[in-house]
Coordinates of C-alpha atoms in Angstrom, one line a residue:
X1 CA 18.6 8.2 103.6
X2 CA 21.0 6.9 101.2
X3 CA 24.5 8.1 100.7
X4 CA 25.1 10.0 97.5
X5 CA 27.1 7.4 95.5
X6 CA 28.9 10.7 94.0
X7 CA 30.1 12.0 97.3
X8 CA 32.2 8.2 97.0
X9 CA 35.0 7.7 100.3
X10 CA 34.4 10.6 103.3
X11 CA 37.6 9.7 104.4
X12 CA 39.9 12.8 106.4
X13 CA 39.9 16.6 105.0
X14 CA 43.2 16.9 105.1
X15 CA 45.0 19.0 102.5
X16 CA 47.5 16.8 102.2
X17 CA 48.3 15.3 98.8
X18 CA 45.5 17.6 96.9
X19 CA 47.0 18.5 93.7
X20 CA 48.5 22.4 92.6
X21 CA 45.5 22.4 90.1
X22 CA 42.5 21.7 92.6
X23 CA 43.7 24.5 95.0
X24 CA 44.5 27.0 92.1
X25 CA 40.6 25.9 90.6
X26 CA 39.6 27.2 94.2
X27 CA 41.5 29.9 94.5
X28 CA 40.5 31.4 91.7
X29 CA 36.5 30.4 91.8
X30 CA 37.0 31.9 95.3
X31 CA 37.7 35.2 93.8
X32 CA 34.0 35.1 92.8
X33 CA 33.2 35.3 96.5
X34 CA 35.6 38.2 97.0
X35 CA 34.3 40.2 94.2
X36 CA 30.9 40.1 95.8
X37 CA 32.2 41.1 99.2
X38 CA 34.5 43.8 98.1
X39 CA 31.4 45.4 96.3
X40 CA 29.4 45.2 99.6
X41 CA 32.1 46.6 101.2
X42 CA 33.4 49.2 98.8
X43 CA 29.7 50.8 99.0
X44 CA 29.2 51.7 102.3
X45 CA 33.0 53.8 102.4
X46 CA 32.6 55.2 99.1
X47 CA 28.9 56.8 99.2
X48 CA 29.6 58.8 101.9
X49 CA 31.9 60.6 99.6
X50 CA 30.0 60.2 96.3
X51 CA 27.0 61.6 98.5
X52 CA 29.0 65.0 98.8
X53 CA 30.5 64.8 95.2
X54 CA 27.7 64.6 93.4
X55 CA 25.1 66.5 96.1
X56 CA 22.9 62.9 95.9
X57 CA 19.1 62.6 97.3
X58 CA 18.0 60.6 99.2
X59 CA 16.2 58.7 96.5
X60 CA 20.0 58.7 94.3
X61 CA 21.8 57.2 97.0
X62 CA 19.4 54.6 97.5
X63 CA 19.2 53.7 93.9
X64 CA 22.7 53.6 93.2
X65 CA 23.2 51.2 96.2
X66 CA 20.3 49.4 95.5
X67 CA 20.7 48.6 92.1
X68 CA 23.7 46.6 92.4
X69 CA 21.5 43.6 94.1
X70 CA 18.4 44.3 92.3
X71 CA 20.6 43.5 89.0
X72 CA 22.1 40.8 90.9
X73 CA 19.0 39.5 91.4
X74 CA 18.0 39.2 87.8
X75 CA 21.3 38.1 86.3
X76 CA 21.6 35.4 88.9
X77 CA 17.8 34.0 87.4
X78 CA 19.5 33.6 83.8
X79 CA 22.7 32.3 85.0
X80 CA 21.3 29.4 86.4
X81 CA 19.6 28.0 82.6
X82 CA 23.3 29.3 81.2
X83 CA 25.3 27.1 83.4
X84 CA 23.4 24.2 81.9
X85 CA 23.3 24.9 78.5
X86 CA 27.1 26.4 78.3
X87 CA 28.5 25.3 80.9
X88 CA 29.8 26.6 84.3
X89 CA 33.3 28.2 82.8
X90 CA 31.9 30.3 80.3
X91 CA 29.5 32.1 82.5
X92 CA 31.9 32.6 85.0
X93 CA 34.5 33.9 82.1
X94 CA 31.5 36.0 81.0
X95 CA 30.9 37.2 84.8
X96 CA 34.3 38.4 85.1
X97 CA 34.3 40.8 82.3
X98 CA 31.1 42.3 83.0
X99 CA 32.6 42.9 86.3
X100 CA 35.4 44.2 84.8
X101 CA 33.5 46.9 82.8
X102 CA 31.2 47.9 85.4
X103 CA 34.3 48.7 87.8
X104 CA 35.9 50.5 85.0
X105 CA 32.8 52.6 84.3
X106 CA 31.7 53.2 88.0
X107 CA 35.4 54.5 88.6
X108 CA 35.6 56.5 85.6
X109 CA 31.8 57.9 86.2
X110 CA 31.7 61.4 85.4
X111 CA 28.0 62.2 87.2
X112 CA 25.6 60.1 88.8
X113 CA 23.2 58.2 85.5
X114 CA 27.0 56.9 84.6
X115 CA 27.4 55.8 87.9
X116 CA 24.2 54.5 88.4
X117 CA 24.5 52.4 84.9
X118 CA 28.4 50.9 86.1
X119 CA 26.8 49.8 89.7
X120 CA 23.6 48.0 87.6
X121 CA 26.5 46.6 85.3
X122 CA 28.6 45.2 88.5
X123 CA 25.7 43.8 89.9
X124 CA 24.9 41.5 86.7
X125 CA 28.4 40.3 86.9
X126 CA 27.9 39.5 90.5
X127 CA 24.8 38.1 90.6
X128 CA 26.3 35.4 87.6
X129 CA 28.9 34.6 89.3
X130 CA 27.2 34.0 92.6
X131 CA 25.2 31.4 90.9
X132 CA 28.0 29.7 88.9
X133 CA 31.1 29.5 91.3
X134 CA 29.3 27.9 93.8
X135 CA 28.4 25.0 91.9
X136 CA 31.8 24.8 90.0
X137 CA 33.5 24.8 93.3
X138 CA 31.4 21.4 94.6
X139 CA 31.2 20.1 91.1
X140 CA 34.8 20.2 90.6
X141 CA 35.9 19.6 94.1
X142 CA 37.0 16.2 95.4
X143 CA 34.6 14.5 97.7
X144 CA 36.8 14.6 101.0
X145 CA 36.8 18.4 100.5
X146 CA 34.1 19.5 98.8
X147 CA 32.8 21.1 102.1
X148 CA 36.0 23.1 103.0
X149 CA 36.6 23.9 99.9
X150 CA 32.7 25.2 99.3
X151 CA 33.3 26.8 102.3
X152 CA 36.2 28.6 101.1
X153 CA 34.3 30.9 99.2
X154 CA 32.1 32.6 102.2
X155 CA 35.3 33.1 103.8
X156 CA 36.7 35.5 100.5
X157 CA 33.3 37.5 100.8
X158 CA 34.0 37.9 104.2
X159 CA 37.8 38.6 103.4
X160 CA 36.9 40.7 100.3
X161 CA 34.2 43.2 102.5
X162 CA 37.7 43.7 105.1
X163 CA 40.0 44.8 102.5
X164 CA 37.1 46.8 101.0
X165 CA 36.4 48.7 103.7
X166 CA 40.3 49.0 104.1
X167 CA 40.8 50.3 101.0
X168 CA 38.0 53.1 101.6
X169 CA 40.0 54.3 105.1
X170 CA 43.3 54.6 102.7
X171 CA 41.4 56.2 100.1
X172 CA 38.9 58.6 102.2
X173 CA 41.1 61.8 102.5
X174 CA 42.6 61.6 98.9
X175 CA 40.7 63.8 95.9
X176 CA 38.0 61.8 94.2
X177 CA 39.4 59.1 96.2
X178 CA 35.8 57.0 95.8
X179 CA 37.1 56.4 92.0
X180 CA 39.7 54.7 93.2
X181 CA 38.0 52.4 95.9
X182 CA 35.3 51.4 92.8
X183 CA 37.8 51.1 90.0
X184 CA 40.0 48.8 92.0
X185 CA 37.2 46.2 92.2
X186 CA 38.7 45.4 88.4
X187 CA 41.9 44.4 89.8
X188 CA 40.7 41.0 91.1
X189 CA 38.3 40.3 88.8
X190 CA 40.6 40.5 86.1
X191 CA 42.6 37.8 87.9
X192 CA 39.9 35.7 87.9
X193 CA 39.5 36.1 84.0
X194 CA 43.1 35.4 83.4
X195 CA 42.3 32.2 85.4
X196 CA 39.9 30.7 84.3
X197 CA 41.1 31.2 80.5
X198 CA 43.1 28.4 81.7
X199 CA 41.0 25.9 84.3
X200 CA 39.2 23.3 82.6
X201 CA 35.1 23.1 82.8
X202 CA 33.4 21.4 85.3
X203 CA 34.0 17.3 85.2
X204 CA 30.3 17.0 86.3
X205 CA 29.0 19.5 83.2
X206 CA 31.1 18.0 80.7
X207 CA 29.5 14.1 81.6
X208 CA 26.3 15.7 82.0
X209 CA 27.0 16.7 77.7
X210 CA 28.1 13.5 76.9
X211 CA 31.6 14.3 76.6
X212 CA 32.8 11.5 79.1
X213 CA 36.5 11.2 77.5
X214 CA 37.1 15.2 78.5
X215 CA 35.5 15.0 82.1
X216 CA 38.2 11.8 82.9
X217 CA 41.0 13.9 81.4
X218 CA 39.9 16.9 83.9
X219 CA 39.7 15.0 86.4
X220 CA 43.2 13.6 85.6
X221 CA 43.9 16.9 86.0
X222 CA 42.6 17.8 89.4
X223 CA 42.9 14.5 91.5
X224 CA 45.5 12.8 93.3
X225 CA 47.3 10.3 90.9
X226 CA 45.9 7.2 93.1
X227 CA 42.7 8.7 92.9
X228 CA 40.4 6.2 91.0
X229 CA 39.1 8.4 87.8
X230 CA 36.7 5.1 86.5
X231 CA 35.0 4.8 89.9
X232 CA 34.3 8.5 89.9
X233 CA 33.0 9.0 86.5
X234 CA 30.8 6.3 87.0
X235 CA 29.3 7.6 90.3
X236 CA 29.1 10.9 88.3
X237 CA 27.2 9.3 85.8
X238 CA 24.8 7.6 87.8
X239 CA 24.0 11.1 90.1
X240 CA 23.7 13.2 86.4
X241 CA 21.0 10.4 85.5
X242 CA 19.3 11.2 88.3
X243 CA 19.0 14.4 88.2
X244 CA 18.0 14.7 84.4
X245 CA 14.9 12.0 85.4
X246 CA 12.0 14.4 86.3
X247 CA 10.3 11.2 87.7
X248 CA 13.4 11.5 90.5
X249 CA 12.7 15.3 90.9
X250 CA 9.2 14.7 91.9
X251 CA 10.1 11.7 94.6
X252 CA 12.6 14.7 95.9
X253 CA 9.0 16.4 96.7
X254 CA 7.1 13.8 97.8
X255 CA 9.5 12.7 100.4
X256 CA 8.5 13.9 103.8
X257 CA 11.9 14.4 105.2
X258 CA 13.9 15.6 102.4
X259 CA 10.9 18.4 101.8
X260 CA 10.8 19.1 105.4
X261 CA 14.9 19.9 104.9
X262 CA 14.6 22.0 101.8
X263 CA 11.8 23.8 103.9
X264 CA 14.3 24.5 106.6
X265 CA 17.2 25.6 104.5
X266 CA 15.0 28.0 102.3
X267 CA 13.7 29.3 105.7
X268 CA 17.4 29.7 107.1
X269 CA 18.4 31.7 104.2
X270 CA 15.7 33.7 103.7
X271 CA 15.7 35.2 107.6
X272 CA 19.8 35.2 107.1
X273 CA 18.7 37.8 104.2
X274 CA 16.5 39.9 106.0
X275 CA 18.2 39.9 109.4
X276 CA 19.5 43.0 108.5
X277 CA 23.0 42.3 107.2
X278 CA 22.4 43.7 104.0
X279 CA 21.9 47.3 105.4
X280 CA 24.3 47.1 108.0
X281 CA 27.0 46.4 105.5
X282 CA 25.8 48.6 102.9
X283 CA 25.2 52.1 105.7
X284 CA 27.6 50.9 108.3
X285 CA 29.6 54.4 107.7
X286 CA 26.0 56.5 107.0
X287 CA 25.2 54.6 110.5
X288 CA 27.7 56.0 112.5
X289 CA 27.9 59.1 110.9
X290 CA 24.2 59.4 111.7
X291 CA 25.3 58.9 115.3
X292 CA 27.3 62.0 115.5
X293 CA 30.3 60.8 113.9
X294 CA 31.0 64.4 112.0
X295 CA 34.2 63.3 110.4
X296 CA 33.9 61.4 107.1
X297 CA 37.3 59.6 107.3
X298 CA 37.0 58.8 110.8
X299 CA 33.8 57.1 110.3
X300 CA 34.9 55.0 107.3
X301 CA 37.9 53.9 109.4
X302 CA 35.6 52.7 112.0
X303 CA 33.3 51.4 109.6
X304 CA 36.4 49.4 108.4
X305 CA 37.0 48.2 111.8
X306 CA 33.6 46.9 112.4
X307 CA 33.7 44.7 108.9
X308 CA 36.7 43.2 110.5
X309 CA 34.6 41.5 113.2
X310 CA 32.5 39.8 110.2
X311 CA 35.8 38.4 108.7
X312 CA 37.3 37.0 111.8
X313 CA 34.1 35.7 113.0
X314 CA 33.5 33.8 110.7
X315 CA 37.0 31.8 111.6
X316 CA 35.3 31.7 114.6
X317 CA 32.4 30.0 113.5
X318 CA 34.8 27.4 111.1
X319 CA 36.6 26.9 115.2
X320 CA 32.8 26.6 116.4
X321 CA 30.5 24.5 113.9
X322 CA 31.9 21.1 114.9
X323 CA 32.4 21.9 118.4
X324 CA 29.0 22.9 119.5
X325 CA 27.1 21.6 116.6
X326 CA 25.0 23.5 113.9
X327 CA 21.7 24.2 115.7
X328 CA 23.4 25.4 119.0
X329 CA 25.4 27.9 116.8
X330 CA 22.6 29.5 115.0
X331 CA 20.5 29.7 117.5
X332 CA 23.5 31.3 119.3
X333 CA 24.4 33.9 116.2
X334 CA 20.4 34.6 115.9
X335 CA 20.1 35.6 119.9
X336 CA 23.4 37.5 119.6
X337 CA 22.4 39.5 116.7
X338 CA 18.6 40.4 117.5
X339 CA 20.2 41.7 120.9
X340 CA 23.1 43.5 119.0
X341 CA 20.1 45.2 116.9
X342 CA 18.6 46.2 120.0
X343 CA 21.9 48.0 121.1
X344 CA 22.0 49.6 118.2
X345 CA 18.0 50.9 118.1
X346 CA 18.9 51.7 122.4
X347 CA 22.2 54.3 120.7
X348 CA 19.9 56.1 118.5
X349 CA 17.1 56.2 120.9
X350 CA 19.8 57.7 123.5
X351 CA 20.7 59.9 121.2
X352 CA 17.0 61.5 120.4
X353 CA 16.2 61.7 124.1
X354 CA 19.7 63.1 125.3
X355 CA 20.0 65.7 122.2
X356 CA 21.5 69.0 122.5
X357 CA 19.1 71.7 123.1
X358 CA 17.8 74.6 120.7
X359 CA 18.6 77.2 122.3
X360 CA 17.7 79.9 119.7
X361 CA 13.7 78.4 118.7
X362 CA 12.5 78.7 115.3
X363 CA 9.8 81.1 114.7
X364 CA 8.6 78.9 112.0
X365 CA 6.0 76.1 112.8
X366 CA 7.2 72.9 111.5
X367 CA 10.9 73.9 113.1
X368 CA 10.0 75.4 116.6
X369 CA 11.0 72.8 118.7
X370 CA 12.9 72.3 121.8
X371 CA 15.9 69.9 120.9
X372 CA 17.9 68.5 118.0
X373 CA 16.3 65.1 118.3
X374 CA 13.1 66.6 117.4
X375 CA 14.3 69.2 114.9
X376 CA 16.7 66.2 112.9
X377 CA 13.5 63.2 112.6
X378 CA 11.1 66.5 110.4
X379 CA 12.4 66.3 107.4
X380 CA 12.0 70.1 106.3
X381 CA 14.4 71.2 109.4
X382 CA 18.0 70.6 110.4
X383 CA 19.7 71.5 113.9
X384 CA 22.3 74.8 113.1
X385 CA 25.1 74.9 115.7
X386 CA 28.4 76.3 116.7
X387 CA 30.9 74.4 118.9
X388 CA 31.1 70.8 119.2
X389 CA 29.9 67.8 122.0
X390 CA 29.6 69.3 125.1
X391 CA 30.1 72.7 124.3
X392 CA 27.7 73.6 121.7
X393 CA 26.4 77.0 121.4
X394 CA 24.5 79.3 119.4
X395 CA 21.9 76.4 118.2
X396 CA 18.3 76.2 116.0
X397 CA 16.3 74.4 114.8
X398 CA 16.0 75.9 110.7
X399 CA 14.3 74.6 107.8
X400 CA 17.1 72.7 105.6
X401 CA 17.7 73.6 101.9
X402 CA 16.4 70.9 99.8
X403 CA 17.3 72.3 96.8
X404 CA 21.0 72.1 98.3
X405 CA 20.2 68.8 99.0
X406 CA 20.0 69.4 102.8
X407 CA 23.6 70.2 103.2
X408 CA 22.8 73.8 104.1
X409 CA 19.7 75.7 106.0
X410 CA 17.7 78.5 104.4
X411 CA 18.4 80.8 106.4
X412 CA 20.8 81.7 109.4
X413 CA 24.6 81.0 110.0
X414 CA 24.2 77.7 108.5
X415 CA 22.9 79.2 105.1
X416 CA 26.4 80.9 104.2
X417 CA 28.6 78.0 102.7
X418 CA 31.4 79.9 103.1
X419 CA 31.3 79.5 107.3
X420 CA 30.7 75.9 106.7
X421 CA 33.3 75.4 104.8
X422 CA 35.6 76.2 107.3
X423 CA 33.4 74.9 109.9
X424 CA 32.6 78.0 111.9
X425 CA 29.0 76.7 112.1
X426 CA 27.7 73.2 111.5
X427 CA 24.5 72.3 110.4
X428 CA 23.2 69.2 110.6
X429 CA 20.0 67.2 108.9
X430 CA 19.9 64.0 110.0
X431 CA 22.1 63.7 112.9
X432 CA 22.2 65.0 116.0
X433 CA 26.3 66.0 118.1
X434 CA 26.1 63.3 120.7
X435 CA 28.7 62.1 123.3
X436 CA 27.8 58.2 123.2
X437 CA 28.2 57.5 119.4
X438 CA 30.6 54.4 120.6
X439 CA 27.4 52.4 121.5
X440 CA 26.0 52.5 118.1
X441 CA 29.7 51.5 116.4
X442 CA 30.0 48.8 119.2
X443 CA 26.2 47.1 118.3
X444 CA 27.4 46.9 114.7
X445 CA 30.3 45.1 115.9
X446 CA 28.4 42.9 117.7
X447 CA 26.0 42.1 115.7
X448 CA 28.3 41.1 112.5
X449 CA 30.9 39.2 115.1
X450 CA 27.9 37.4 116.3
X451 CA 25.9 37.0 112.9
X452 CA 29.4 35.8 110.4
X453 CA 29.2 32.4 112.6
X454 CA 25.6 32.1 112.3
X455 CA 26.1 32.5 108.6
X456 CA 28.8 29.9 108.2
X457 CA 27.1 27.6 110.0
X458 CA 23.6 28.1 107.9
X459 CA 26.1 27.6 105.0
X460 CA 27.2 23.9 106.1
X461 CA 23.9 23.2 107.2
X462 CA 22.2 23.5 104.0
X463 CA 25.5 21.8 102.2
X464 CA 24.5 18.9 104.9
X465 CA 21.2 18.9 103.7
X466 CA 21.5 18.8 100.2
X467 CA 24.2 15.7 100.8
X468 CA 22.0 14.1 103.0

């Protein structure tokens, strides 16, 4: 294969000598990355508490969650024709405010269609910036450190989904405090409109419109002062003719290798997509509360401390990728994670078969059954209790009041709000009390500490693809 004449000298990817304008441009794009991370992150924390608020169904707290990447989804299809036609600053400019507004409104949201319409508003921001940073990041980047620098931005999504989830533990026993772990999200994207007001458009756009004069002043701009501006533009010029020749697009295709490596690296991140990580992240705290962790705060704290195994391994895998190569790694991450999965199937399987017992039966049909584990997977019943793990008395099996959206039984102890309230009796729907709710915390651990390397290292694979 033949070397990209824009990638120009390899040479070391050392820092040293990069201009205050080339880290700044990162810095900032890099905020795109952290906007996207604290979302994920923010959601899983905050719903728990917006569940209770605003007494959501199942189907309501699945669509408010779900939305986000759904309008992501779309907005990322129409970013991509708008980064070509008005250029990769704009859209990112653009981007940040609707991310803005969205925050604004989802903070301010005074029942759940408003919410509902600020997440769908996030998400559009999101998914246009997901498309444009990335390329302004490697478009503006110097060759030497494109890579690091491209890779800069997975490590703020994983940086932004910590301080997410750490701003949810802070926020969790304070009134309304979800408004406050949403409205934040404004904060940083707010910097990253105030920055970009002021960094210049992408050298590579600007050529690609003819307007050669302002892509050499940029680049004046963001290179070292030896840096040879002429031989760069001229490489730029001669990769932007090539990818405007369809002719070139079509050898891309017919070339066995190269289609053979776009095959791979579509393949690599589509099973990094549907591995999982996506509803780990988004139900990490609805996870472990689902495995008997009562206490909202405590399981968003927890939840918090699981997302920091995502974050730092993915320093691991930056310590990793040139060690023990690419393939090794994510062959590594995917073994890791599919057995981390099965830990945390083996938790909730323990805690169906090990369940507390009813020891007061139901009269009724579809809730006489022996044990919670039974009673909790019907989705008319709910296991009633007094006590807590280990010393639980006083339990049934009772039909749950959907029109209290499950929160309370029919009938029994657990129907008088009052003596749940102050937890005299407990009543739970789809949970069952159970002693080992550490293993199911500990396979989410595992399985983002062992999938964030795995992720980085899909990351540089494909960059090494597409420079190849």
């Amino acid at each position: 294969m033949t070397r990209d004449p824009e990638m120009g000298n390899k040479g070391g990817g050392s820092m040293g000598g990069t201009p205050a304008a080339i880290i700044l441009l990162a810095l900032f794009s890099a905020i795109g990355g952290f906007l996207f991370g604290y979302d994920t992150g923010v959601v899983s924390g905050a719903m728990i508490l917006i569940r209770d608020e605003f007494e959501l169904s199942t189907l309501w707290h699945e669509l408010i969650v779900s939305s986000t990447i759904g309008a992501a989804w779309l907005a990322a299809l129409v970013a991509g024709p708008a980064t070509d036609r008005f250029g990769r600053r704009p859209v990112i400019l653009v981007a940040s405010v609707i991310f803005t507004v969205g925050a604004v409104v989802m903070g301010a949201a005074p029942e759940k269609v408003t919410l509902l319409i600020g997440r769908i508003i996030v998400g559009l921001g999101i998914g246009m910036a997901s498309m444009s940073v990335p390329v302004y990041l490697s478009e503006s980047s110097p060759a030497n450190l494109r890579g690091r620098i491209t890779v800069t931005n997975n490590v703020f999504i994983t940086g932004g989904q910590l301080i997410a989830a750490l701003i949810c533990g802070a926020f969790s026993k304070v009134s309304h405090g979800w408004r406050y772990m949403l409205g934040l999200a404004a904060v940083p994207s707010v910097v990253q409109l105030m920055g970009f007001a002021v960094m210049p458009e992408s050298p590579r756009w600007l050529i690609l419109k003819g307007r050669v004069e302002e892509a050499r002043q940029v680049l004046q701009k963001i290179r070292p002062a030896d840096a040879d501006i002429d031989a760069e533009v001229e490489a730029i010029k001669q990769a932007v003719s090539g990818d405007v020749d369809e002719g070139g697009i079509r050898k891309v295709f017919q070339s066995g290798p190269v289609r053979r490596a776009l095959f791979v690296g579509c393949l690599l991140q589509l099973f990094q997509q549907i591995s999982g990580i996506n509803t780990v992240m988004y139900y990490s705290a609805s996870i472990i509360s689902m495995a008997g962790v009562r206490d909202q705060s405590q399981a968003i704290w927890l939840a918090a401390a699981v997302s920091s195994m995502n974050f730092f391994g993915t320093f691991i895998g930056l310590w990793l990728v040139e060690r023990v190569g690419r393939r090794s790694l994510t062959l590594g991450s995917l073994l890791g994670s599919t057995a981390s999965l099965l830990v945390l199937a083996l938790s909730f399987q323990m805690a169906y078969i090990y369940s507390p017992d009813v020891l007061f039966p139901s009269t009724g049909d579809e809730c006489h059954t022996s044990n919670c584990g039974v009673c909790t997977s019907r989705s008319g019943c709910g296991f009633c209790f007094i006590g807590e793990v280990g010393n639980i008395m006083n339990s049934s099996c009772v039909e749950a009041d959907h029109a209290a959206f499950d929160e309370m039984s029919v009938s029994g102890i657990c129907a008088n709000k009052t003596l749940l309230e102050e937890d005299f009796a407990i009543f739970a729907y789809d949970w069952c009390p159970y002693q080992y709710a550490w293993i199911s915390v500990l396979g989410i651990a595992l399985y983002l500490a062992f999938f964030s390397p795995g992720n980085l290292c899909i990351l540089t694979r494909d960059y090494k693809i597409v420079q190849a």
